[in-house]
């Protein structure tokens, strides 16, 4: 019985691989939690959250990298330092705060 469930979940993951949002929606995460427990549900929910939160940071980093071709070396290093401080002081606390809210929401729903 467990092998059939595992094959079904694996086939669902493979079929939805191209669209992260589609594969990690609330229905899928609830199904994982129901079949494999809260620990697995939180794992997949965190993967979804972290992936979604990395998209804006990746776009900003690509823009900074492209901008580096037109800046002097010193200005580019200053911009990288500013990006690093912004990531550490703004992005990281925002990700943690939003994950705390999301995990509390899931905990209340699954309890």
mmCIF file of C-alpha atoms in Angstrom, residues 57 61 81-93:
data_model
loop_
_atom_site.group_PDB
_atom_site.id
_atom_site.type_symbol
_atom_site.label_atom_id
_atom_site.label_comp_id
_atom_site.label_asym_id
_atom_site.label_seq_id
_atom_site.Cartn_x
_atom_site.Cartn_y
_atom_site.Cartn_z
ATOM 1 C CA UNK A 57 16.565 38.307 -5.092
ATOM 2 C CA UNK A 61 21.298 39.993 -8.552
ATOM 3 C CA UNK A 81 28.438 45.365 -0.715
ATOM 4 C CA UNK A 82 25.161 47.259 -0.691
ATOM 5 C CA UNK A 83 23.374 44.232 -2.172
ATOM 6 C CA UNK A 84 24.916 41.961 0.458
ATOM 7 C CA UNK A 85 23.902 44.256 3.301
ATOM 8 C CA UNK A 86 20.405 44.589 1.849
ATOM 9 C CA UNK A 87 20.125 40.833 1.635
ATOM 10 C CA UNK A 88 21.293 40.336 5.211
ATOM 11 C CA UNK A 89 19.336 43.214 6.748
ATOM 12 C CA UNK A 90 16.095 43.187 4.739
ATOM 13 C CA UNK A 91 15.596 40.017 2.715
ATOM 14 C CA UNK A 92 16.620 37.438 5.337
ATOM 15 C CA UNK A 93 14.442 38.843 8.155
#
